[in-house]
Structures are given as C-alpha cells and as structure tokens.
Coordinates of C-alpha atoms in Angstrom, one line a residue:
Chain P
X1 CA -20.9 5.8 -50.8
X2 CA -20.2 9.2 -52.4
X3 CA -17.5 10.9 -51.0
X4 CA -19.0 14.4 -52.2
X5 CA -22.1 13.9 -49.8
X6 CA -19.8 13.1 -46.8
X7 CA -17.8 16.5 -47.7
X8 CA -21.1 18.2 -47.7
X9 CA -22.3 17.0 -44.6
X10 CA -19.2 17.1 -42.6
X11 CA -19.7 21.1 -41.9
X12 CA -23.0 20.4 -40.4
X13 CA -22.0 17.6 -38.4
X14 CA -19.1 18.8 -37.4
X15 CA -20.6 21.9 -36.2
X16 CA -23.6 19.9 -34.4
X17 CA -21.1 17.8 -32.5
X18 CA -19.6 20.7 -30.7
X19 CA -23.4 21.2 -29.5
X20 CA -23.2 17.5 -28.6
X21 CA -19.7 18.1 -26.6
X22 CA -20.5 20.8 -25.0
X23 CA -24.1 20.0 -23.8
X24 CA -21.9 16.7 -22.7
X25 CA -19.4 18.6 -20.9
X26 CA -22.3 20.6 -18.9
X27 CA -23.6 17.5 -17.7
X28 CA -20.7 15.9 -16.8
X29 CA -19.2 18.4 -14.5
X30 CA -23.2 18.2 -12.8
X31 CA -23.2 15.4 -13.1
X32 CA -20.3 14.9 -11.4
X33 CA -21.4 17.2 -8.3
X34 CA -24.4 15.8 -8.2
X35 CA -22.9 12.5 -7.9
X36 CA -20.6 13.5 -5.4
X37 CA -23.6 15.0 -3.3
X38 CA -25.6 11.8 -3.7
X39 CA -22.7 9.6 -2.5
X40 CA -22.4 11.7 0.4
X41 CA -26.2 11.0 1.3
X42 CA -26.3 7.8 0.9
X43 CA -23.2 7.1 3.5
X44 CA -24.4 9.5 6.1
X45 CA -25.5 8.2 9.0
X46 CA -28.7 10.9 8.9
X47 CA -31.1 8.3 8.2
X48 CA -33.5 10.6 6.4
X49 CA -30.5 12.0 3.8
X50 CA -29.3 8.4 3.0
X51 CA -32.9 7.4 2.2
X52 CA -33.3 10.5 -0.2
X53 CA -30.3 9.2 -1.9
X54 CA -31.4 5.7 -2.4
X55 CA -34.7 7.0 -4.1
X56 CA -33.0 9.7 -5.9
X57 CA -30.7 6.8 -7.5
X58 CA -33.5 4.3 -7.9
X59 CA -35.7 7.1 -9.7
X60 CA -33.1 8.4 -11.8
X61 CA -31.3 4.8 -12.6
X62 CA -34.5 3.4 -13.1
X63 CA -36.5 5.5 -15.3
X64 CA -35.3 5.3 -19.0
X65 CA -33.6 8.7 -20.2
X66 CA -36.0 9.2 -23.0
X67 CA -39.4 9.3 -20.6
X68 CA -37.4 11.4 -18.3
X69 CA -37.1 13.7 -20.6
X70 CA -40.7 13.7 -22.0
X71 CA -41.8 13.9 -18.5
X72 CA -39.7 17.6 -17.7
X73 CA -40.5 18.9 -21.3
X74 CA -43.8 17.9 -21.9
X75 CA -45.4 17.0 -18.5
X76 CA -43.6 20.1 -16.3
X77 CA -45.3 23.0 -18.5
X78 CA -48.5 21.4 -17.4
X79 CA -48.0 21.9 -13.9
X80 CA -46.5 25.4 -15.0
X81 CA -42.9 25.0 -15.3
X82 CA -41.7 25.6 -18.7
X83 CA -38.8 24.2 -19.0
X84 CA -36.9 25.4 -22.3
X85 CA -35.0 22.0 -24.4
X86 CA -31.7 22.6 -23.4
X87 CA -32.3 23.1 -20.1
X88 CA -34.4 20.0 -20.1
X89 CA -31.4 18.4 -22.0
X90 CA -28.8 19.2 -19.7
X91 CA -31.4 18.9 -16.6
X92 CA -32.1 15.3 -17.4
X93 CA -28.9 14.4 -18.8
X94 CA -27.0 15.5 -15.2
X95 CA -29.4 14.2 -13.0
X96 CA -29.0 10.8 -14.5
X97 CA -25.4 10.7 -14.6
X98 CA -25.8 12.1 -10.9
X99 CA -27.5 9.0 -9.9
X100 CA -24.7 6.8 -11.6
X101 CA -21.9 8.3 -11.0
X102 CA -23.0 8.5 -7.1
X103 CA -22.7 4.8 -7.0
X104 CA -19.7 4.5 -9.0
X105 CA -18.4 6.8 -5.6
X106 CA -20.4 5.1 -3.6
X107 CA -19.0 1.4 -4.9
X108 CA -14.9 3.0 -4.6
X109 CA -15.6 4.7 -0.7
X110 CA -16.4 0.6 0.1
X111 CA -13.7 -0.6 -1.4
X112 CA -11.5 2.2 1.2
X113 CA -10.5 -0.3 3.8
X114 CA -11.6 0.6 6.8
X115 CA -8.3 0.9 8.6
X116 CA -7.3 4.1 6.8
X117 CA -9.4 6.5 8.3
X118 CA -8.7 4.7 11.5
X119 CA -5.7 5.2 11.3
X120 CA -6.1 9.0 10.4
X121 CA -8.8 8.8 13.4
X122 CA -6.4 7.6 15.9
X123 CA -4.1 10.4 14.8
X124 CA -6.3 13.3 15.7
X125 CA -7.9 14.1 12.6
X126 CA -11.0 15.5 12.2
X127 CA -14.2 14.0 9.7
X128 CA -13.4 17.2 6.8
X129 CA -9.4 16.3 7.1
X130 CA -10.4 12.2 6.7
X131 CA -12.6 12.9 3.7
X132 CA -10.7 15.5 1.7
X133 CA -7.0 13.8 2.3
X134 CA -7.8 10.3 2.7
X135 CA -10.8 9.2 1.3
X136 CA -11.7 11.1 -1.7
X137 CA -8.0 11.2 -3.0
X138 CA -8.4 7.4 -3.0
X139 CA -12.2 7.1 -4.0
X140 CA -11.5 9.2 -7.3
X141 CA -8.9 6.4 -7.9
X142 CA -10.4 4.1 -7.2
X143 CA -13.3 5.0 -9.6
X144 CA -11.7 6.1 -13.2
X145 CA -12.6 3.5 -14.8
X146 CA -15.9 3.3 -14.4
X147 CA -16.3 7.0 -14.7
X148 CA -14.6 7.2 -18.0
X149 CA -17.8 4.4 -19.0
X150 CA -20.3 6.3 -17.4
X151 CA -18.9 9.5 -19.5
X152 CA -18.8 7.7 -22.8
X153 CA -22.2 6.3 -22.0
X154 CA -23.4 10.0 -21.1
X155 CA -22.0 11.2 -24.6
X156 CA -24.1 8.6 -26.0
X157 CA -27.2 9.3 -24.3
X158 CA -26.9 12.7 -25.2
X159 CA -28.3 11.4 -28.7
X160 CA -31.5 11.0 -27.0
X161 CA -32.0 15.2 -26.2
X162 CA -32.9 15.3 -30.1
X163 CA -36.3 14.4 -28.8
X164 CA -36.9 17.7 -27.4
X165 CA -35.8 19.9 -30.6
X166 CA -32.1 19.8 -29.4
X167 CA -30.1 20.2 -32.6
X168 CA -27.2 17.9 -31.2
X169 CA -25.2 15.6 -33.6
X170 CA -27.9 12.5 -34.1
X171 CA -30.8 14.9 -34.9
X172 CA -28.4 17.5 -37.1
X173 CA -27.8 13.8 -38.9
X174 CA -31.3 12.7 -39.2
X175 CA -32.7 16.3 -40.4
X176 CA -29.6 16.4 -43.1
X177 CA -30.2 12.6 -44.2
X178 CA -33.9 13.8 -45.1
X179 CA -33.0 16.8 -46.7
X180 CA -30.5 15.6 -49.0
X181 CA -31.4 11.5 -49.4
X182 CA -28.1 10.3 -48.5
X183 CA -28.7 8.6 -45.4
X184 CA -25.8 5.9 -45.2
X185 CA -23.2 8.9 -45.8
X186 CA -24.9 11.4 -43.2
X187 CA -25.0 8.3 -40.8
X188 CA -22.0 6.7 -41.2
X189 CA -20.1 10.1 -40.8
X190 CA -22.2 10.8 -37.7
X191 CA -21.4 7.7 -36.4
X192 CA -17.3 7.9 -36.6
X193 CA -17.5 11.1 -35.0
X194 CA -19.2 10.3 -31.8
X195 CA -16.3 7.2 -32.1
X196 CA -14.2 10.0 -32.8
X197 CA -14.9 11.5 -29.6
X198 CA -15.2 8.6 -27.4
X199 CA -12.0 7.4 -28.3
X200 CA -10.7 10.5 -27.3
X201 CA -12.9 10.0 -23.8
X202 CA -11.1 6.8 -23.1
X203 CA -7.8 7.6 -24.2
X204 CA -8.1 10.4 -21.3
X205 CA -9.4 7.9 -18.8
X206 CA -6.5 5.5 -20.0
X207 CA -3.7 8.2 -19.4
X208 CA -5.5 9.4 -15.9
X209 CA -5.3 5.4 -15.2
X210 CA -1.4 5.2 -16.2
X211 CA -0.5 8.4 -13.8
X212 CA -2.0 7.0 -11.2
X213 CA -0.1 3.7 -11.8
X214 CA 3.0 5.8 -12.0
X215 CA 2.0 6.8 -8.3
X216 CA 2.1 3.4 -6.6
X217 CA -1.4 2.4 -7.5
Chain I
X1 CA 1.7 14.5 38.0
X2 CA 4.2 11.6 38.1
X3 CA 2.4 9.8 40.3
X4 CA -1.0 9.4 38.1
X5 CA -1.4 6.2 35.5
X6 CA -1.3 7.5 32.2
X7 CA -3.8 5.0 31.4
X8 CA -6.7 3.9 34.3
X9 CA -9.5 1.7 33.1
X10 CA -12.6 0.8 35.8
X11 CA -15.2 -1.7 34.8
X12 CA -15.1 -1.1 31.3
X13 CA -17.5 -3.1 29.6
X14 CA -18.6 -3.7 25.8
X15 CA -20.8 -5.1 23.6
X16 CA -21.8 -6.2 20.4
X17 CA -25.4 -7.2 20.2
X18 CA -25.7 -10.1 22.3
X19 CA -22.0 -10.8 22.6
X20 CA -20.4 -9.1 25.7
X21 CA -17.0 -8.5 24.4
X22 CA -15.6 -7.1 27.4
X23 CA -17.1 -8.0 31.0
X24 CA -15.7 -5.2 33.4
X25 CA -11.9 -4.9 32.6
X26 CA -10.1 -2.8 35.4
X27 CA -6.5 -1.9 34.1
X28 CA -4.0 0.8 35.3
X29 CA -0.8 1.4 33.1
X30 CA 1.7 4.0 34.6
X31 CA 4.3 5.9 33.2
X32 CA 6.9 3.9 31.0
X33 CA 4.9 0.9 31.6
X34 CA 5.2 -1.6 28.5
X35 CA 1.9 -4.3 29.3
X36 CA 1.5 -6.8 27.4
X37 CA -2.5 -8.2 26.2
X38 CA -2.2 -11.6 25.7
X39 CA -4.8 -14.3 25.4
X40 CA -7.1 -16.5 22.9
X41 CA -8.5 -15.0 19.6
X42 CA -12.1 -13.4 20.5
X43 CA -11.0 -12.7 24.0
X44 CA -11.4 -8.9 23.4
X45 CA -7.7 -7.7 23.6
X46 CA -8.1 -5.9 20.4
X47 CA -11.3 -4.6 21.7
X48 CA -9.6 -3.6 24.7
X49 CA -6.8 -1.6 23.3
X50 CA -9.5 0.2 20.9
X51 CA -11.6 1.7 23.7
X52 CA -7.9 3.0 25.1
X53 CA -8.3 6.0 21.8
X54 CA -12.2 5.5 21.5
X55 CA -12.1 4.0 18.4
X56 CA -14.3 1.2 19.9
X57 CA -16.9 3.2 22.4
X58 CA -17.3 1.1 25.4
X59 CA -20.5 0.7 27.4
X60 CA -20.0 0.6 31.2
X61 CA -17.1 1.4 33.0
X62 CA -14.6 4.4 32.6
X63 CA -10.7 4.8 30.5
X64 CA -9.0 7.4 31.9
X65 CA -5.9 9.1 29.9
X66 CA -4.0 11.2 32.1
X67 CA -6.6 11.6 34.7
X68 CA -9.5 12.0 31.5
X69 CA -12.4 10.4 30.6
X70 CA -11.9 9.8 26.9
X71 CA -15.5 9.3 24.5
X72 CA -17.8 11.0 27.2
X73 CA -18.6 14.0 28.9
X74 CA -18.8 13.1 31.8
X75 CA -19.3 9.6 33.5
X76 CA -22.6 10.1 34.6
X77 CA -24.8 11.0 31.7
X78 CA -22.2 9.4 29.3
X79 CA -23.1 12.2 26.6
X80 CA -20.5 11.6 23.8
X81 CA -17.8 14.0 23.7
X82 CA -17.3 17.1 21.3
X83 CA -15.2 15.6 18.2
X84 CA -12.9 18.4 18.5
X85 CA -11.8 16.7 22.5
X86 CA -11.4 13.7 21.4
X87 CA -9.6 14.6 18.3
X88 CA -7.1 16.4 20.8
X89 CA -6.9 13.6 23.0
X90 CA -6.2 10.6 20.1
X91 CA -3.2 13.6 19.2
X92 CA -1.1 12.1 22.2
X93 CA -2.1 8.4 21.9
X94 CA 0.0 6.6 18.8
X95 CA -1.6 3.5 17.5
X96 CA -0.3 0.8 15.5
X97 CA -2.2 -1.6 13.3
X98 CA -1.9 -5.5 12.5
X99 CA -2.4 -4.0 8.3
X100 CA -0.2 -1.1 8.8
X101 CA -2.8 1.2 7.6
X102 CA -0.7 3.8 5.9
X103 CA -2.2 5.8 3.1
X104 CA -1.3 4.2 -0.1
X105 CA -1.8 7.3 -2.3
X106 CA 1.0 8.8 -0.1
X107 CA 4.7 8.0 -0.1
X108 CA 6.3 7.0 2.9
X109 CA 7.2 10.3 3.9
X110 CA 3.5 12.2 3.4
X111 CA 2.6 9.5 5.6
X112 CA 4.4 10.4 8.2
X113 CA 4.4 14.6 7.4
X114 CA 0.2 14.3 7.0
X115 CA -1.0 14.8 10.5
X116 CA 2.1 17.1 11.2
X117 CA 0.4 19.4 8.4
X118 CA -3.4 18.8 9.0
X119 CA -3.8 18.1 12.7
X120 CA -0.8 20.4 14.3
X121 CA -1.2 22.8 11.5
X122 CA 2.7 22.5 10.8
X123 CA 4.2 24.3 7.7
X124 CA 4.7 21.7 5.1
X125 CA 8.7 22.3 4.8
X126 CA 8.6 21.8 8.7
X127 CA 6.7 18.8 8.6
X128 CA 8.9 16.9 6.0
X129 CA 12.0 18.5 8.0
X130 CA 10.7 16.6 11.2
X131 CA 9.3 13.2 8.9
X132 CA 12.1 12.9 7.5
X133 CA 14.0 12.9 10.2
X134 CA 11.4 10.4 11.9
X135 CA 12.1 8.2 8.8
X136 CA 16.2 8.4 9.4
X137 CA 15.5 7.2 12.9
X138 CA 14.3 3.7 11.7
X139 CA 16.9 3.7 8.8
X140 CA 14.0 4.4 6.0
X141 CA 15.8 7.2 4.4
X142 CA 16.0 6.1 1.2
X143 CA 12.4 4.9 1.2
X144 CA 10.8 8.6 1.6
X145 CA 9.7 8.8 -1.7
X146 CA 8.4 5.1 -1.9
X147 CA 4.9 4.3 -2.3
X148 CA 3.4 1.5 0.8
X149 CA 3.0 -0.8 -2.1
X150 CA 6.3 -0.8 -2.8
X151 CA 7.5 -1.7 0.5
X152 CA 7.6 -4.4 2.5
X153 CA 5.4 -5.6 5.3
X154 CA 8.5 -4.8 7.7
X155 CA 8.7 -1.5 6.1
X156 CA 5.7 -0.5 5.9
X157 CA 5.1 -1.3 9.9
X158 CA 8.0 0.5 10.8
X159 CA 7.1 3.6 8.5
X160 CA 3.7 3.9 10.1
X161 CA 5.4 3.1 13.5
X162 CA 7.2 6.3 12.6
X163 CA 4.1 8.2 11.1
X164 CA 2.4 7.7 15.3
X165 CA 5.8 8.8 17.1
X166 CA 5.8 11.8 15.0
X167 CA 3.4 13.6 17.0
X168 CA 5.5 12.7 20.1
X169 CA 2.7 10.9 21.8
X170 CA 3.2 9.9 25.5
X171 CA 1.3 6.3 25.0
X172 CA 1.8 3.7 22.1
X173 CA -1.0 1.2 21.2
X174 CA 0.5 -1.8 19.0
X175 CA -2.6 -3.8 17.4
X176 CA -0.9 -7.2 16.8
X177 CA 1.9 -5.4 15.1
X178 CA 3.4 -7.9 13.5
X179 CA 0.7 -10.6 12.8
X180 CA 0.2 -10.0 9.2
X181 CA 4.3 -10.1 9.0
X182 CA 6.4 -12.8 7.1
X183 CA 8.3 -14.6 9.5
X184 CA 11.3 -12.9 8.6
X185 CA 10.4 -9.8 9.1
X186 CA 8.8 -9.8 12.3
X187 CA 12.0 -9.2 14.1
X188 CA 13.4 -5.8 12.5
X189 CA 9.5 -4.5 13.9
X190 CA 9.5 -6.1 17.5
X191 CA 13.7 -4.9 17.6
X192 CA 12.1 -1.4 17.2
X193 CA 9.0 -1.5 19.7
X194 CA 12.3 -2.8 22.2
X195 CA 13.9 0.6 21.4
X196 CA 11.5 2.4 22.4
X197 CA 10.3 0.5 25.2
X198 CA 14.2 1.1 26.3
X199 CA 13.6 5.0 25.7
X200 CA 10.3 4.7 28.5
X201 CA 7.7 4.8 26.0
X202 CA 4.2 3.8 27.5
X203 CA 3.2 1.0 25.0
X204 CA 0.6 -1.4 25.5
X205 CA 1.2 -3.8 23.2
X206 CA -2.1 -6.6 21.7
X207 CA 0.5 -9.4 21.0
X208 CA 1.2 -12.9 20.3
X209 CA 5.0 -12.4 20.3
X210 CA 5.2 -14.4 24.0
X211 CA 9.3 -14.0 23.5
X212 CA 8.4 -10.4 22.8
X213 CA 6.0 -10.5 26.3
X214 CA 8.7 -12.2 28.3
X215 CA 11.7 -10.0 27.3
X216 CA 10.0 -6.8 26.8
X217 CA 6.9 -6.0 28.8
X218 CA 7.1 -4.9 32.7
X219 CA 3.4 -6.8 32.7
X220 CA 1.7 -9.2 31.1
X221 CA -2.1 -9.2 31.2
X222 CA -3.9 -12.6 30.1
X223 CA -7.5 -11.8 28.7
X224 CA -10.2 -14.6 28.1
X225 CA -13.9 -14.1 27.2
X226 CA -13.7 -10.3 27.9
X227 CA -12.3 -10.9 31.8
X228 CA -8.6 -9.9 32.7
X229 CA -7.8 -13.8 34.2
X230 CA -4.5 -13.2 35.1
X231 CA -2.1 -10.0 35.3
X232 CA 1.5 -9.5 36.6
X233 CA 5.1 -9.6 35.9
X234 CA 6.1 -11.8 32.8
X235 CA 7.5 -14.7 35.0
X236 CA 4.7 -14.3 36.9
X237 CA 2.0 -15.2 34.2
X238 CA 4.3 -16.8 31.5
X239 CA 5.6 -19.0 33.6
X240 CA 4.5 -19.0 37.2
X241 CA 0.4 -18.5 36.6
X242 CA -1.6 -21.1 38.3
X243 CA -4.1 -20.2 36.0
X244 CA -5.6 -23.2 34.2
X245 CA -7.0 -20.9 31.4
X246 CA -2.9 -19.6 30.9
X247 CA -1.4 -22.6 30.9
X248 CA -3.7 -24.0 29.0
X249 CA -3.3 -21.2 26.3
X250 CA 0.5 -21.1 26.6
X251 CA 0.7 -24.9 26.5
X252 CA -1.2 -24.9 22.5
X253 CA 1.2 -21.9 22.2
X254 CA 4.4 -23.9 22.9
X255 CA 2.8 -27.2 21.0
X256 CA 2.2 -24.8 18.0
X257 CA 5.7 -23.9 18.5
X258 CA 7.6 -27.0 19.0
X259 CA 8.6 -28.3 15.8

C-alpha cells in the first residue's frame, strides 16, 4: 500500500462519487414516485391498473439491472430511441427502485390494520383525507427500514451504470487503476468511500427510525 | 320529526359467499333508545350494527337513518350512493370499535381534533379548543399529548369514545366496546356509555356486558344465525324470554360466570 497513490487518486474519486451521489439521489426521489404510483396500482380495485403494477414489478424486480440497462442503451436506438447514458442510468436505475420500493409500500399499507380507516370511514371522511392523513403517514413509518436497504442497495447498483460510459465512482476507479497500476490503492479507496456513504445512508434511516420512536411508535 | 325512528331497518339481509349472515333483520330504534345486540359469536350482531353506517353493504332489505336510505340511491335499483352522501351521513353516526381504532401516529388529542379539521373543515385552534374540551369531559386531560400506545385499553376506548361524540352525532354504535378490555378496566368504559345513555344518547350497543344490557338498555335484541329471535325490554328477554335459544345462551353465560 502506498499512501502516495491513494493521495493521488483521492481527487478523482472523490470527484467521481459526487457523480455517483447525485445520479443516486435522481433515482431515489423517482424512484420513490414511481414507487409510490406503483403501490397505488397494485391496491386499486381497477383491475386492469393493479395488473399493470404486478407486471411492472415482476419486469422490473425480475430482470437483472445490468441487461436492463443493455436493453435501453443498446437495444432502444435500434427501434430509434437513442437514449443518451445518463439518461439510461438514471432511467433504469429509478424504474427498478420503483418496482422495489412499491412493495416495500405495498408490504407497510398491509400491515395498516384495517380498523383505522374504518374508523376514519365511519367518521365521514372521504378516500383522499383516509390516504393522505391516515394511511400514508403510517405507511412511510412503517417502511424506513426497508427503504433505507433499498437506498443503500440503489447506491450500490449504481456501480453497474459504468457499463454504459457513465463515469460514476467504480468505472472512474477501474479507468485510474489501469492508468496508473495501482489497483489495490484505487480500489480499496473506492471501496471506503461508497462505505463512506452508506454509512451515512443508514445513519439517516437510523435517526428517521429514532424520531419516529420518540413519537409513540 | 320526533315522532320518526332515528334508526328503521326492513328485511335487511347479507351475505358472504354462501353464508347468509343476516336473514331479514327488521329493527326500529327511536329517539334516545339505548338497544342492546346480544346473542352467540357468528350470529351477525357485528354485522348488523355495520350495515347501520354502511361499512358492511347489505343485500336485501332497507336501513333507514332519519327517514334515509343509507348505501343506495334509491331502494329500487339499489345503485350505490355518491361517496360524498354517505360521507355526510356516517358524520352524524359515532361508532365505537372492540380495538379502539385510534390513529397511533396521533396523540390523543389529534385524534379527537382530526375529523373536526378534515371532515367539518374546522380551524385547527377551534378543533383542539372543542377536543380538548371533549378530552376534559372523560377526565383525559392530562393524556392530550399521549400517544394510543402509551395508554391504556380503558383510555384508549374512552379517548376514541370522545374522538365519535366530537362531531355531536345523534346515534352511537359500540362494537363490543369493551371486549378486548382487561377486566379491570371494563368498568370506567361501560360507567361512561351509562352517562351518556342518561344524557338520551341513541346508542346501540353489540355487547356481551348482560349486567350492562339489564341496567342500561331500554331493549334488548337476541340475534342467532342472522334472525332477531327475541326483542323486548331487558326483563323481558334477560329474564322472562321463553325462548329456548336465550335461555340457552344466557344459561352458558351464567355457567361461564359462576365461579
């Protein structure tokens, strides 16, 4: 380990992890709509909505990341889309996360007993009032935990958007491991700073948890 | 309109599947009436009182609130109602649940100021003015800012008996209202459903309290397999019924008792 080579790759890799972050953060907060919308289909009574969201998940849960991505960067331009890498990055990236995170929402609205909105139904409310003041309040709850996963694993998987040219933290790492024959540095240095950052992921989670604790829960 | 039942069922059935859960249930309940649904687990009291605020549709028949059809249009094509009627009808109907039900991201007093603020559209300040006073009432005051979790089963009962009277409804429904209670507590719940029985609330209470039944209600309905069997003053179906199906419930009921 030379200590020099970190020092001369930190810059780089520091610089490629705020692409990283913020091509994480995109993804997230679509993710996190699209998850939302995809919950919402799959409990609707409209039969034809909550079968859309079952094949949405089972598409997007079930096809690995990586061919996902191949298929929108290399298969769409055939068909004439051309989809430019970080939009197919941050595309693919949300619409997985969409399809997990909708069951993570999906899994919390269950565990709502049932009684609550009855209890909001028998007092005149109507459907908007039930979801917005009792059931989402308590769904997002209900569902940090495995959110803050599914955002630590959605940091991770952003590793995979190197594929398409991306120059995110894993590929900066790889290109400047070549360049300068110092792999173990570059990659060990890479390596504490996605930990680095998904330490600072859960520690959020883990203070969201304790407020809510602090609030009865 | 003194004179009309605040609550008049006719041949209300229900079902679920192939179980017929209530077989034609005619039931009038007037003005300060307190009636009392007693009868066997699975008899359909439950599902009874649920059809009384729609949250159970029923099948056949008709409930009337006030002279109303509640769920439906209109009896004769039985198209559901608009969600904004029924919404404004539920508004005077207060129910009560066996598992309280209250909000448990809420303190006590956000349950009861909620539906001030999001179904009568009060100001917030006015809403915790008049829950907070709701919450004096039963002698919750210093619970206001407690969580449900951090109350007890008596509490919690009598806080979201408080969060239904808020909106001043003229009928009460009590869901087995104290059968997820401790023992102990069951009495500082039943000692307010008295009070307001005493004010001339319109309560119709689901219980298995019979002391409760006896003391309290002006009538006592018996229900078994979805059929009213037996309906009239307490005395007259606590302890006069020549019902074999009554005395045959109230005799496990005083065996279960009898210690």
């Amino acid at each position: 380990m030379k200590l020099s080579a970190v020092q001369e790759a930190l810059p780089w890799l520091l610089h490629a992890a705020v692409t990283t972050l913020w091509i994480s953060v995109v993804a997230i907060v679509f993710g996190q709509i699209l998850g939302l919308l995809v919950c919402l289909c799959r409990v609707s009574p409209n039969r034809a909505l909550a079968r859309f969201g079952a094949l949405y998940v089972s598409f997007f849960r079930g096809v690995p990341l990586l061919v996902q991505l191949l298929l929108t960067y290399d298969l769409l331009p055939y068909i004439g889309i051309d989809v430019p890498p970080l939009a197919a990055a941050i595309g693919t990236l949300s619409l997985a996360s969409g399809a997990y995170s909708g069951e993570i929402y999906r899994g919390a609205l269950n565990a709502i007993p049932r009684g609550h909105v009855e209890a909001a139904q028998a007092l005149g409310f109507g459907p908007v009032a039930i979801w917005l003041r009792i059931l989402l309040p308590q769904a997002l709850r209900i569902s940090v935990p495995s959110l803050v996963n599914e955002l630590i694993l959605l940091l991770k998987a952003s590793s995979l958007i190197s594929i398409v040219g991306v120059t995110e933290l894993a590929r900066t790492s790889h290109t400047l491991a070549a360049q300068t024959y110092r792999p173990f540095e570059t990659y060990v240095t890479a390596a504490l700073i996605y930990l680095a950052m998904n330490l600072v992921l859960s520690g959020l989670g883990a203070a969201a948890e304790r407020r809510l604790a602090a609030a009865g829960h | 309109m003194s004179g009309q039942p605040v609550v008049e069922m006719r041949g209300v059935t229900k079902r679920f599947g192939q179980n017929e859960v209530l077989r034609g249930i005619d039931l009038t309940v007037n003005r300060s009436d307190v009636v009392c649904l007693i009868g066997p687990s699975g008899s359909g009291k439950s599902t009874l009182l649920r059809c009384i605020n729609f949250l159970e549709s029923y099948d056949g028949g008709e409930v009337r609130i006030d002279g109303r059809l509640i769920g439906y249009r209109d009896e004769a094509t039985r198209r559901p109602m608009p969600g904004r009627d029924l919404q404004a009808m539920r508004e005077s109907i207060g129910m009560v649940f066996q598992q309280f039900n209250l909000w448990p991201h809420m303190t006590a007093l956000d349950n009861v100021a909620e539906a001030l603020i999001r179904v009568r559209g009060l100001p917030r300040a006015t809403a915790a003015d008049r829950a907070r006073a709701m919450l004096a009432r039963e002698g919750l005051t210093d619970k206001e800012a407690a969580y449900p979790a951090r109350l007890s089963g008596g509490q919690q009962q009598r806080v979201a008996i408080a969060r239904s009277l808020a909106m001043e409804p003229k009928l009460m429904l009590f869901d087995e209202p104290t059968s997820a209670l401790d023992p102990e507590l069951v009495g500082e719940v039943l000692q307010v459903m008295r009070g307001l029985a005493a004010e001339g609330m319109t309560m119709i209470v689901v219980t298995h309290e019979m002391g409760f039944a006896a003391r309290v209600a002006t009538r006592v309905a018996f229900l078994d397999q979805g059929r009213i069997a037996a309906e009239g003053t307490p005395r007259a179906v606590l302890h006069d019924s020549e019902e074999p199906r009554v005395r045959q419930f109230l005799q496990t009921y005083h065996e279960r008792n009898d210690f």
